[in-house]
Amino acid sequence: MNSRILVGVAGLIILALGIAGLIYPFNVMVQLGLAVPSQATSKFVLGEIRATYGGVFIVMGIYTLLSLVDPVANRGRLTFIALMWLGAAVGRLVGTTVDGSPGVFGWLALAFEILIGAMLLVAAWMPASPPEIVPTSASMPMPPSQDTPRSDSPVP
């Protein structure tokens, strides 16, 4: 598997989640099972959803996609983003221990967080592909010039 493919897929998923959180905060709340406690705080809650699931995820997705060019050179950045996802998974696991089973969607969310985190960790720590060997000018034969006779042509 190519590390660039893993980084690209993860980056696009994270960016799409961020855009959804920014543009459709209420729909994200519904999908996550969140509710606004009272109408007086609804603007605050929507702002929190836009900030967390929108702004933070957009930046995380952009940084992931910027790492696509050279995952090995961006190993630290990809590891950090992967650990953020895995940290969310650990937090969810603590919740299952303290609060009980989160239901099917909670377990699916846990699997998703582990999957994205693992994809980014694998991509970050994959060995670099061997560099292409590009011939240098010193190793390339020079074409015959017009002034010097070729060895296979008759000399006048």
mmCIF file of C-alpha atoms in Angstrom:
data_model
loop_
_atom_site.group_PDB
_atom_site.id
_atom_site.type_symbol
_atom_site.label_atom_id
_atom_site.label_comp_id
_atom_site.label_asym_id
_atom_site.label_seq_id
_atom_site.Cartn_x
_atom_site.Cartn_y
_atom_site.Cartn_z
ATOM 1 C CA MET A 1 0.000 0.000 0.000
ATOM 2 C CA ASN A 2 1.264 3.442 -0.879
ATOM 3 C CA SER A 3 1.567 5.908 2.007
ATOM 4 C CA ARG A 4 0.358 8.751 -0.209
ATOM 5 C CA ILE A 5 -2.913 6.928 -0.828
ATOM 6 C CA LEU A 6 -3.460 6.437 2.909
ATOM 7 C CA VAL A 7 -2.676 10.081 3.656
ATOM 8 C CA GLY A 8 -4.856 11.319 0.800
ATOM 9 C CA VAL A 9 -7.876 9.231 1.798
ATOM 10 C CA ALA A 10 -7.568 10.200 5.468
ATOM 11 C CA GLY A 11 -7.042 13.873 4.593
ATOM 12 C CA LEU A 12 -10.099 14.016 2.348
ATOM 13 C CA ILE A 13 -12.264 12.306 4.975
ATOM 14 C CA ILE A 14 -11.107 14.681 7.717
ATOM 15 C CA LEU A 15 -11.594 17.727 5.481
ATOM 16 C CA ALA A 16 -15.097 16.577 4.466
ATOM 17 C CA LEU A 17 -16.037 16.092 8.122
ATOM 18 C CA GLY A 18 -14.762 19.587 8.889
ATOM 19 C CA ILE A 19 -16.673 21.199 6.052
ATOM 20 C CA ALA A 20 -19.842 19.372 7.161
ATOM 21 C CA GLY A 21 -19.321 20.571 10.737
ATOM 22 C CA LEU A 22 -18.810 24.143 9.613
ATOM 23 C CA ILE A 23 -21.678 24.365 7.138
ATOM 24 C CA TYR A 24 -24.205 21.941 8.658
ATOM 25 C CA PRO A 25 -23.660 22.030 12.445
ATOM 26 C CA PHE A 26 -27.236 21.029 13.248
ATOM 27 C CA ASN A 27 -27.043 17.968 10.969
ATOM 28 C CA VAL A 28 -23.754 16.976 12.622
ATOM 29 C CA MET A 29 -25.420 17.318 16.032
ATOM 30 C CA VAL A 30 -28.261 15.063 14.900
ATOM 31 C CA GLN A 31 -25.818 12.466 13.546
ATOM 32 C CA LEU A 32 -23.849 12.536 16.807
ATOM 33 C CA GLY A 33 -26.991 12.376 18.922
ATOM 34 C CA LEU A 34 -26.352 15.761 20.536
ATOM 35 C CA ALA A 35 -29.159 18.024 21.709
ATOM 36 C CA VAL A 36 -29.357 21.679 22.671
ATOM 37 C CA PRO A 37 -30.425 21.874 26.342
ATOM 38 C CA SER A 38 -32.479 25.039 25.840
ATOM 39 C CA GLN A 39 -33.250 27.503 23.083
ATOM 40 C CA ALA A 40 -31.275 30.207 24.907
ATOM 41 C CA THR A 41 -28.010 28.304 24.389
ATOM 42 C CA SER A 42 -28.611 27.010 20.862
ATOM 43 C CA LYS A 43 -26.380 29.638 19.226
ATOM 44 C CA PHE A 44 -23.570 28.788 21.637
ATOM 45 C CA VAL A 45 -23.918 25.049 20.958
ATOM 46 C CA LEU A 46 -24.002 25.558 17.186
ATOM 47 C CA GLY A 47 -20.900 27.751 17.506
ATOM 48 C CA GLU A 48 -19.137 24.987 19.436
ATOM 49 C CA ILE A 49 -20.030 22.435 16.775
ATOM 50 C CA ARG A 50 -18.793 24.779 14.025
ATOM 51 C CA ALA A 51 -15.562 25.424 15.938
ATOM 52 C CA THR A 52 -14.774 21.848 16.920
ATOM 53 C CA TYR A 53 -16.219 19.716 14.148
ATOM 54 C CA GLY A 54 -15.808 22.446 11.552
ATOM 55 C CA GLY A 55 -12.764 24.619 12.084
ATOM 56 C CA VAL A 56 -10.513 22.139 13.873
ATOM 57 C CA PHE A 57 -11.277 19.338 11.429
ATOM 58 C CA ILE A 58 -10.750 21.577 8.390
ATOM 59 C CA VAL A 59 -7.295 22.582 9.629
ATOM 60 C CA MET A 60 -6.481 18.973 10.514
ATOM 61 C CA GLY A 61 -7.620 17.853 7.036
ATOM 62 C CA ILE A 62 -5.591 20.557 5.289
ATOM 63 C CA TYR A 63 -2.449 19.647 7.232
ATOM 64 C CA THR A 64 -3.014 15.992 6.416
ATOM 65 C CA LEU A 65 -3.382 16.791 2.713
ATOM 66 C CA LEU A 66 -0.281 19.014 2.801
ATOM 67 C CA SER A 67 1.612 15.963 4.061
ATOM 68 C CA LEU A 68 0.524 14.042 0.980
ATOM 69 C CA VAL A 69 3.453 15.319 -1.083
ATOM 70 C CA ASP A 70 6.063 13.625 1.106
ATOM 71 C CA PRO A 71 4.678 11.560 4.002
ATOM 72 C CA VAL A 72 8.154 10.580 5.230
ATOM 73 C CA ALA A 73 9.298 14.204 5.468
ATOM 74 C CA ASN A 74 6.052 15.017 7.323
ATOM 75 C CA ARG A 75 6.256 12.021 9.657
ATOM 76 C CA GLY A 76 5.964 14.151 12.808
ATOM 77 C CA ARG A 77 2.893 15.998 11.572
ATOM 78 C CA LEU A 78 1.144 12.793 10.482
ATOM 79 C CA THR A 79 2.007 11.072 13.758
ATOM 80 C CA PHE A 80 0.554 14.000 15.699
ATOM 81 C CA ILE A 81 -2.700 13.929 13.717
ATOM 82 C CA ALA A 82 -2.889 10.132 14.071
ATOM 83 C CA LEU A 83 -2.426 10.414 17.829
ATOM 84 C CA MET A 84 -5.224 12.988 17.998
ATOM 85 C CA TRP A 85 -7.576 10.426 16.410
ATOM 86 C CA LEU A 86 -6.307 7.631 18.637
ATOM 87 C CA GLY A 87 -6.676 9.917 21.657
ATOM 88 C CA ALA A 88 -10.331 10.420 20.737
ATOM 89 C CA ALA A 89 -10.683 6.632 20.546
ATOM 90 C CA VAL A 90 -9.126 6.234 24.013
ATOM 91 C CA GLY A 91 -11.518 8.859 25.373
ATOM 92 C CA ARG A 92 -14.421 6.958 23.861
ATOM 93 C CA LEU A 93 -13.143 3.713 25.412
ATOM 94 C CA VAL A 94 -12.945 5.382 28.827
ATOM 95 C CA GLY A 95 -16.550 6.441 28.276
ATOM 96 C CA THR A 96 -17.579 2.842 27.606
ATOM 97 C CA THR A 97 -15.912 1.790 30.853
ATOM 98 C CA VAL A 98 -17.495 4.561 32.920
ATOM 99 C CA ASP A 99 -20.864 4.971 31.175
ATOM 100 C CA GLY A 100 -21.465 1.578 29.550
ATOM 101 C CA SER A 101 -21.930 0.538 25.954
ATOM 102 C CA PRO A 102 -22.412 3.449 23.551
ATOM 103 C CA GLY A 103 -24.563 1.383 21.204
ATOM 104 C CA VAL A 104 -23.875 0.434 17.606
ATOM 105 C CA PHE A 105 -23.107 3.951 16.400
ATOM 106 C CA GLY A 106 -20.751 4.553 19.307
ATOM 107 C CA TRP A 107 -18.810 1.387 18.494
ATOM 108 C CA LEU A 108 -18.746 2.333 14.811
ATOM 109 C CA ALA A 109 -17.392 5.763 15.746
ATOM 110 C CA LEU A 110 -14.688 4.065 17.831
ATOM 111 C CA ALA A 111 -13.751 1.815 14.908
ATOM 112 C CA PHE A 112 -13.658 4.853 12.588
ATOM 113 C CA GLU A 113 -11.348 6.788 14.921
ATOM 114 C CA ILE A 114 -9.005 3.813 15.235
ATOM 115 C CA LEU A 115 -9.053 3.291 11.454
ATOM 116 C CA ILE A 116 -8.143 6.905 10.610
ATOM 117 C CA GLY A 117 -5.475 7.010 13.333
ATOM 118 C CA ALA A 118 -3.982 3.702 12.218
ATOM 119 C CA MET A 119 -3.996 4.724 8.543
ATOM 120 C CA LEU A 120 -2.066 7.870 9.329
ATOM 121 C CA LEU A 121 0.406 6.084 11.615
ATOM 122 C CA VAL A 122 1.089 3.420 9.002
ATOM 123 C CA ALA A 123 1.522 6.060 6.301
ATOM 124 C CA ALA A 124 3.852 8.112 8.485
ATOM 125 C CA TRP A 125 6.098 5.217 9.389
ATOM 126 C CA MET A 126 6.160 3.315 6.094
ATOM 127 C CA PRO A 127 9.668 3.062 4.727
ATOM 128 C CA ALA A 128 10.422 5.627 2.067
ATOM 129 C CA SER A 129 10.316 4.299 -1.453
ATOM 130 C CA PRO A 130 13.752 4.069 -3.016
ATOM 131 C CA PRO A 131 14.644 7.194 -4.957
ATOM 132 C CA GLU A 132 14.542 7.057 -8.697
ATOM 133 C CA ILE A 133 17.965 6.887 -10.295
ATOM 134 C CA VAL A 134 18.295 9.813 -12.624
ATOM 135 C CA PRO A 135 21.380 9.796 -14.797
ATOM 136 C CA THR A 136 23.618 12.783 -14.315
ATOM 137 C CA SER A 137 25.312 14.596 -17.148
ATOM 138 C CA ALA A 138 28.640 12.970 -16.251
ATOM 139 C CA SER A 139 27.263 9.460 -16.775
ATOM 140 C CA MET A 140 25.382 10.209 -19.994
ATOM 141 C CA PRO A 141 27.242 9.709 -23.276
ATOM 142 C CA MET A 142 27.745 12.880 -25.248
ATOM 143 C CA PRO A 143 26.226 12.968 -28.719
ATOM 144 C CA PRO A 144 28.767 13.281 -31.527
ATOM 145 C CA SER A 145 29.362 16.853 -32.540
ATOM 146 C CA GLN A 146 29.384 18.101 -36.101
ATOM 147 C CA ASP A 147 33.095 19.013 -35.978
ATOM 148 C CA THR A 148 34.545 15.655 -35.016
ATOM 149 C CA PRO A 149 34.330 12.754 -37.460
ATOM 150 C CA ARG A 150 32.508 9.694 -36.281
ATOM 151 C CA SER A 151 34.470 6.458 -36.047
ATOM 152 C CA ASP A 152 32.184 4.686 -38.476
ATOM 153 C CA SER A 153 32.381 7.388 -41.173
ATOM 154 C CA PRO A 154 35.153 7.542 -43.754
ATOM 155 C CA VAL A 155 37.784 10.144 -43.027
ATOM 156 C CA PRO A 156 38.477 12.381 -46.068
#
